[in-house]
XYZ file of C-alpha atoms in Angstrom:
326
model
C -11.557 -61.645 35.778
C -11.655 -59.661 32.534
C -15.066 -58.228 33.422
C -13.787 -57.084 36.817
C -10.789 -55.380 35.208
C -13.049 -53.660 32.658
C -15.463 -52.423 35.324
C -12.582 -51.218 37.491
C -11.088 -49.355 34.529
C -14.390 -47.607 33.793
C -14.831 -46.622 37.451
C -11.235 -45.329 37.599
C -11.813 -43.224 34.471
C -15.127 -41.797 35.695
C -13.921 -40.999 39.216
C -10.361 -39.848 38.531
C -9.402 -39.310 34.906
C -12.426 -37.492 33.433
C -12.786 -34.897 36.235
C -9.059 -34.216 36.001
C -9.197 -33.823 32.218
C -12.264 -31.591 32.492
C -10.541 -29.379 35.072
C -7.375 -29.096 32.990
C -9.417 -28.373 29.851
C -11.413 -25.675 31.637
C -8.224 -24.096 32.988
C -6.607 -24.088 29.544
C -9.709 -22.536 28.005
C -9.784 -19.827 30.692
C -6.138 -18.956 30.010
C -6.801 -18.991 26.257
C -9.686 -16.545 26.659
C -7.569 -14.221 28.811
C -4.723 -14.299 26.278
C -7.259 -13.466 23.570
C -8.672 -10.532 25.577
C -5.179 -9.166 26.157
C -4.426 -9.452 22.428
C -7.602 -7.534 21.557
C -6.636 -4.752 23.968
C -3.258 -4.491 22.238
C -5.007 -4.218 18.859
C -7.065 -1.286 20.173
C -3.934 0.433 21.487
C -2.022 -0.157 18.247
C -4.868 1.342 16.183
C -3.618 4.805 17.166
C 0.003 3.979 16.282
C -0.106 3.622 12.499
C 3.041 4.161 10.449
C 3.606 7.783 9.376
C 6.860 7.217 7.478
C 8.087 3.960 5.947
C 11.536 3.259 4.511
C 11.566 0.951 1.478
C 15.077 -0.523 1.469
C 16.171 -1.834 -1.936
C 19.277 -3.903 -1.214
C 19.822 -5.439 -4.634
C 18.972 -4.822 -8.241
C 15.297 -5.562 -8.733
C 13.041 -5.142 -11.718
C 10.985 -1.982 -12.034
C 7.862 -4.080 -11.465
C 9.104 -5.450 -8.125
C 10.353 -2.007 -7.151
C 6.905 -0.592 -7.866
C 5.245 -3.400 -5.878
C 7.217 -2.562 -2.737
C 6.469 1.161 -3.021
C 2.767 0.456 -3.690
C 2.545 -1.743 -0.592
C 4.314 0.858 1.554
C 1.959 3.544 0.210
C -1.059 1.512 1.337
C 0.492 1.123 4.801
C 1.024 4.879 5.331
C -2.138 6.087 3.560
C -4.428 6.060 6.669
C -2.293 8.814 8.227
C -1.309 10.650 5.025
C 2.219 9.417 5.609
C 5.377 9.353 3.513
C 7.286 6.612 1.695
C 11.067 6.913 1.446
C 12.468 4.525 -1.186
C 16.237 4.148 -1.024
C 18.507 2.063 -3.200
C 21.494 0.820 -1.197
C 24.760 -0.015 -2.933
C 27.642 -1.698 -1.135
C 31.274 -1.291 -2.190
C 34.353 -3.123 -0.828
C 36.079 -1.708 2.241
C 39.164 -1.046 0.129
C 37.220 1.450 -1.989
C 37.143 4.897 -0.346
C 33.764 6.633 -0.315
C 34.948 9.546 -2.401
C 32.755 11.890 -4.403
C 33.658 9.933 -7.519
C 32.175 6.757 -6.015
C 29.054 8.363 -4.568
C 28.208 10.706 -7.457
C 24.798 10.138 -9.029
C 24.726 8.082 -12.201
C 22.175 8.251 -15.002
C 20.612 5.086 -13.554
C 20.299 6.791 -10.153
C 18.564 9.817 -11.630
C 16.243 7.567 -13.625
C 15.397 5.654 -10.433
C 14.528 8.857 -8.577
C 12.314 10.192 -11.365
C 10.549 6.853 -11.755
C 9.853 6.343 -8.058
C 8.900 9.917 -7.203
C 6.434 9.907 -10.120
C 4.490 7.249 -8.190
C 3.529 9.872 -5.609
C 0.729 11.261 -7.757
C -0.512 7.808 -8.747
C -0.615 6.426 -5.202
C -1.789 9.614 -3.527
C 0.962 9.729 -0.882
C 4.292 11.520 -0.630
C 7.103 9.418 -2.139
C 10.769 10.345 -1.848
C 13.672 8.537 -3.554
C 17.386 8.454 -2.787
C 20.534 6.333 -3.102
C 23.141 5.482 -0.481
C 26.581 3.997 -1.144
C 28.307 2.403 1.844
C 30.716 -0.287 2.962
C 27.998 -2.071 4.957
C 24.408 -2.157 3.704
C 22.826 -3.489 6.889
C 24.335 -0.754 9.058
C 23.432 1.871 6.458
C 19.763 0.797 6.563
C 19.593 0.853 10.361
C 21.438 4.184 10.570
C 19.095 5.809 8.045
C 16.023 4.400 9.807
C 17.341 5.818 13.088
C 18.265 9.233 11.668
C 14.891 9.705 9.976
C 12.887 8.157 12.801
C 10.853 5.996 10.417
C 8.088 3.813 11.813
C 8.852 0.758 9.680
C 11.311 -0.679 7.175
C 9.964 -2.559 4.143
C 12.341 -4.889 2.307
C 12.249 -7.917 0.056
C 12.808 -11.311 1.607
C 13.789 -14.492 -0.187
C 14.600 -18.050 0.944
C 18.238 -18.151 1.988
C 20.836 -20.835 2.205
C 21.924 -21.973 5.671
C 25.299 -20.262 5.286
C 23.602 -16.917 4.572
C 21.401 -17.289 7.652
C 24.259 -18.205 9.975
C 26.776 -15.656 8.749
C 24.676 -12.601 8.200
C 22.229 -11.753 5.479
C 21.760 -7.954 5.567
C 17.954 -8.049 5.757
C 17.880 -10.657 8.544
C 20.395 -8.565 10.504
C 18.185 -5.502 10.046
C 15.245 -7.396 11.584
C 17.242 -7.890 14.778
C 18.741 -4.391 15.004
C 16.281 -1.953 13.425
C 14.931 0.823 15.694
C 11.430 0.174 14.341
C 9.130 -2.492 12.927
C 10.314 -4.453 9.880
C 8.015 -5.788 7.150
C 9.606 -8.433 4.924
C 7.924 -9.064 1.584
C 8.063 -12.281 -0.434
C 7.365 -10.282 -3.562
C 5.252 -12.018 -6.200
C 3.708 -8.749 -7.329
C 1.336 -6.220 -5.811
C -1.583 -4.726 -7.702
C -4.857 -3.966 -5.941
C -5.195 -6.765 -3.380
C -8.911 -7.165 -2.738
C -8.735 -10.403 -0.750
C -6.222 -10.084 2.069
C -5.575 -12.930 4.492
C -4.397 -12.493 8.074
C -2.727 -15.750 9.030
C -2.796 -16.988 12.617
C -0.223 -19.544 13.732
C 0.824 -20.469 17.273
C -0.935 -17.542 18.886
C -3.389 -14.682 18.416
C -2.922 -12.246 15.542
C -0.217 -9.715 16.368
C -1.461 -6.084 16.490
C 1.123 -5.022 13.892
C -0.045 -7.711 11.462
C -3.664 -6.697 12.100
C -2.880 -3.031 11.437
C -0.966 -3.732 8.222
C -3.695 -6.016 6.876
C -6.460 -3.557 7.769
C -4.620 -0.657 6.081
C -4.164 -2.634 2.859
C -7.808 -3.749 2.799
C -9.066 -0.215 3.461
C -6.848 1.227 0.717
C -8.170 -1.230 -1.871
C -11.834 -1.579 -0.832
C -11.207 -5.249 -0.204
C -12.083 -7.878 2.368
C -10.039 -9.320 5.193
C -10.095 -13.065 5.827
C -8.920 -14.431 9.182
C -7.146 -17.748 8.702
C -6.493 -20.192 11.510
C -5.461 -23.884 11.420
C -8.481 -26.165 11.675
C -6.762 -28.408 14.233
C -5.063 -25.642 16.229
C -6.517 -26.427 19.665
C -7.661 -30.020 19.347
C -10.874 -29.466 21.325
C -14.373 -28.137 20.765
C -13.945 -25.665 23.633
C -10.758 -24.319 22.083
C -12.401 -23.962 18.680
C -15.313 -22.017 20.209
C -12.909 -19.745 22.066
C -11.017 -18.932 18.869
C -14.328 -18.300 17.080
C -15.298 -15.848 19.837
C -11.871 -14.191 19.649
C -12.159 -13.753 15.873
C -15.675 -12.326 16.234
C -14.483 -9.760 18.777
C -11.533 -8.847 16.552
C -13.877 -8.394 13.576
C -15.936 -5.883 15.566
C -12.815 -3.816 16.283
C -11.894 -3.406 12.617
C -13.259 -0.906 10.116
C -13.188 -3.247 7.095
C -15.289 -6.264 6.031
C -14.037 -9.393 7.814
C -14.683 -13.113 7.457
C -13.109 -16.075 9.263
C -11.878 -19.353 7.796
C -10.411 -22.493 9.283
C -7.715 -23.823 6.988
C -6.300 -27.323 6.729
C -2.518 -27.500 6.801
C -2.595 -30.430 4.357
C -3.454 -28.179 1.441
C -7.214 -27.740 1.701
C -8.407 -24.160 1.456
C -11.251 -22.363 -0.236
C -9.658 -19.845 -2.574
C -6.360 -18.135 -3.292
C -5.788 -14.739 -1.643
C -4.159 -11.700 -3.234
C -1.975 -10.982 -0.198
C -1.138 -12.857 3.001
C 0.029 -11.080 6.174
C 1.572 -12.989 9.070
C 3.814 -12.375 12.045
C 7.375 -13.650 12.049
C 8.992 -15.785 14.697
C 10.637 -13.992 17.611
C 13.147 -16.833 17.931
C 16.347 -15.611 16.277
C 18.064 -19.017 16.487
C 15.115 -20.748 14.861
C 15.033 -18.129 12.110
C 18.753 -18.608 11.520
C 18.453 -22.353 11.063
C 15.120 -22.595 9.266
C 13.324 -20.596 6.633
C 10.408 -19.351 8.717
C 7.534 -19.911 6.287
C 3.825 -20.223 7.044
C 2.595 -23.550 8.394
C -0.112 -23.394 5.740
C 0.589 -24.530 2.189
C 2.117 -21.861 -0.045
C -0.608 -19.253 -0.590
C 0.633 -18.547 -4.120
C 0.650 -14.789 -3.559
C 2.826 -12.062 -2.097
C 3.405 -12.686 1.614
C 4.238 -9.993 4.167
C 5.925 -11.173 7.361
C 5.863 -8.581 10.134
C 8.598 -8.305 12.748
C 7.600 -5.850 15.480
C 10.275 -3.797 17.198
C 11.483 -5.492 20.374
C 9.516 -2.994 22.475
C 6.302 -4.370 20.929
C 7.154 -8.061 21.144
C 5.541 -10.199 23.841
C 7.774 -11.487 26.616
C 8.771 -15.104 27.137
C 5.874 -15.957 29.454
C 3.345 -14.415 27.082
C 4.813 -16.270 24.084
C 4.706 -19.524 26.052
C 1.043 -19.018 26.968
C 0.155 -18.151 23.369
C 1.795 -21.280 22.006
C 0.393 -23.478 24.769
C -3.204 -22.287 24.434
C -3.600 -21.211 20.796
């Protein structure tokens, strides 16, 4: 009896289960390859849309070193197009305080900030402009300035926030959702000359904005770009080969040295990068409830999370296919 059951089970698997699994696996791989091709086309299109002017929004008192790091990063982003960096220190006062000339007049600290930041123009080889804005609402002031100047991206510091801050409105998180342009949030652990830059892939192909930012930084510092992807992302040999092919095609599109690495999410990786670039989640509710950090272990370096403007974000169906296949 047991032998009959065993034989019947083997026959059932060979005649019904395996062909079905093979067909489903082939279909998934075909969709994955098409999603990858579409992503590569978007990278080619985005290559001609580099940032010409970037707003560095300083929303709190930071050290001169961190201030310099943000401006240096922004300078590397705009350098391919001889762009401009606008560094603005935003100060918020209570609604009860009228915005009179006495409140908004420049202080000695303001003038020192402007001299210090604008002096970086010669060092970094790009135009750098500094200013201060006093307002009753920092987040609206940032978005209004970005709109008035028509900047291509906003760069700001990002730190882990408490749940209350996420639910009831941190200025920088609000800017991500309402800015008229791309937003680049920086977990700022310092920024010198990053020679080893990592482009992190999680739950989908690399976003064109993340690719462009990483390539600009590598080109500015004569470095190397490393493509990271989780080792167990697809769970199949076919999926792994498809991602390898996708990374190879992406490497051929870029003008900088590129290597690819599979990375274990349990902490195993080859070496520590100088800078990690990744795309942020497009799920506002998820971002409000959870600190959206990389699935990989902490890279131990400055991390840039890119949030494309809504006009450059994939739609629901595309996001579903990316998560389902990558």
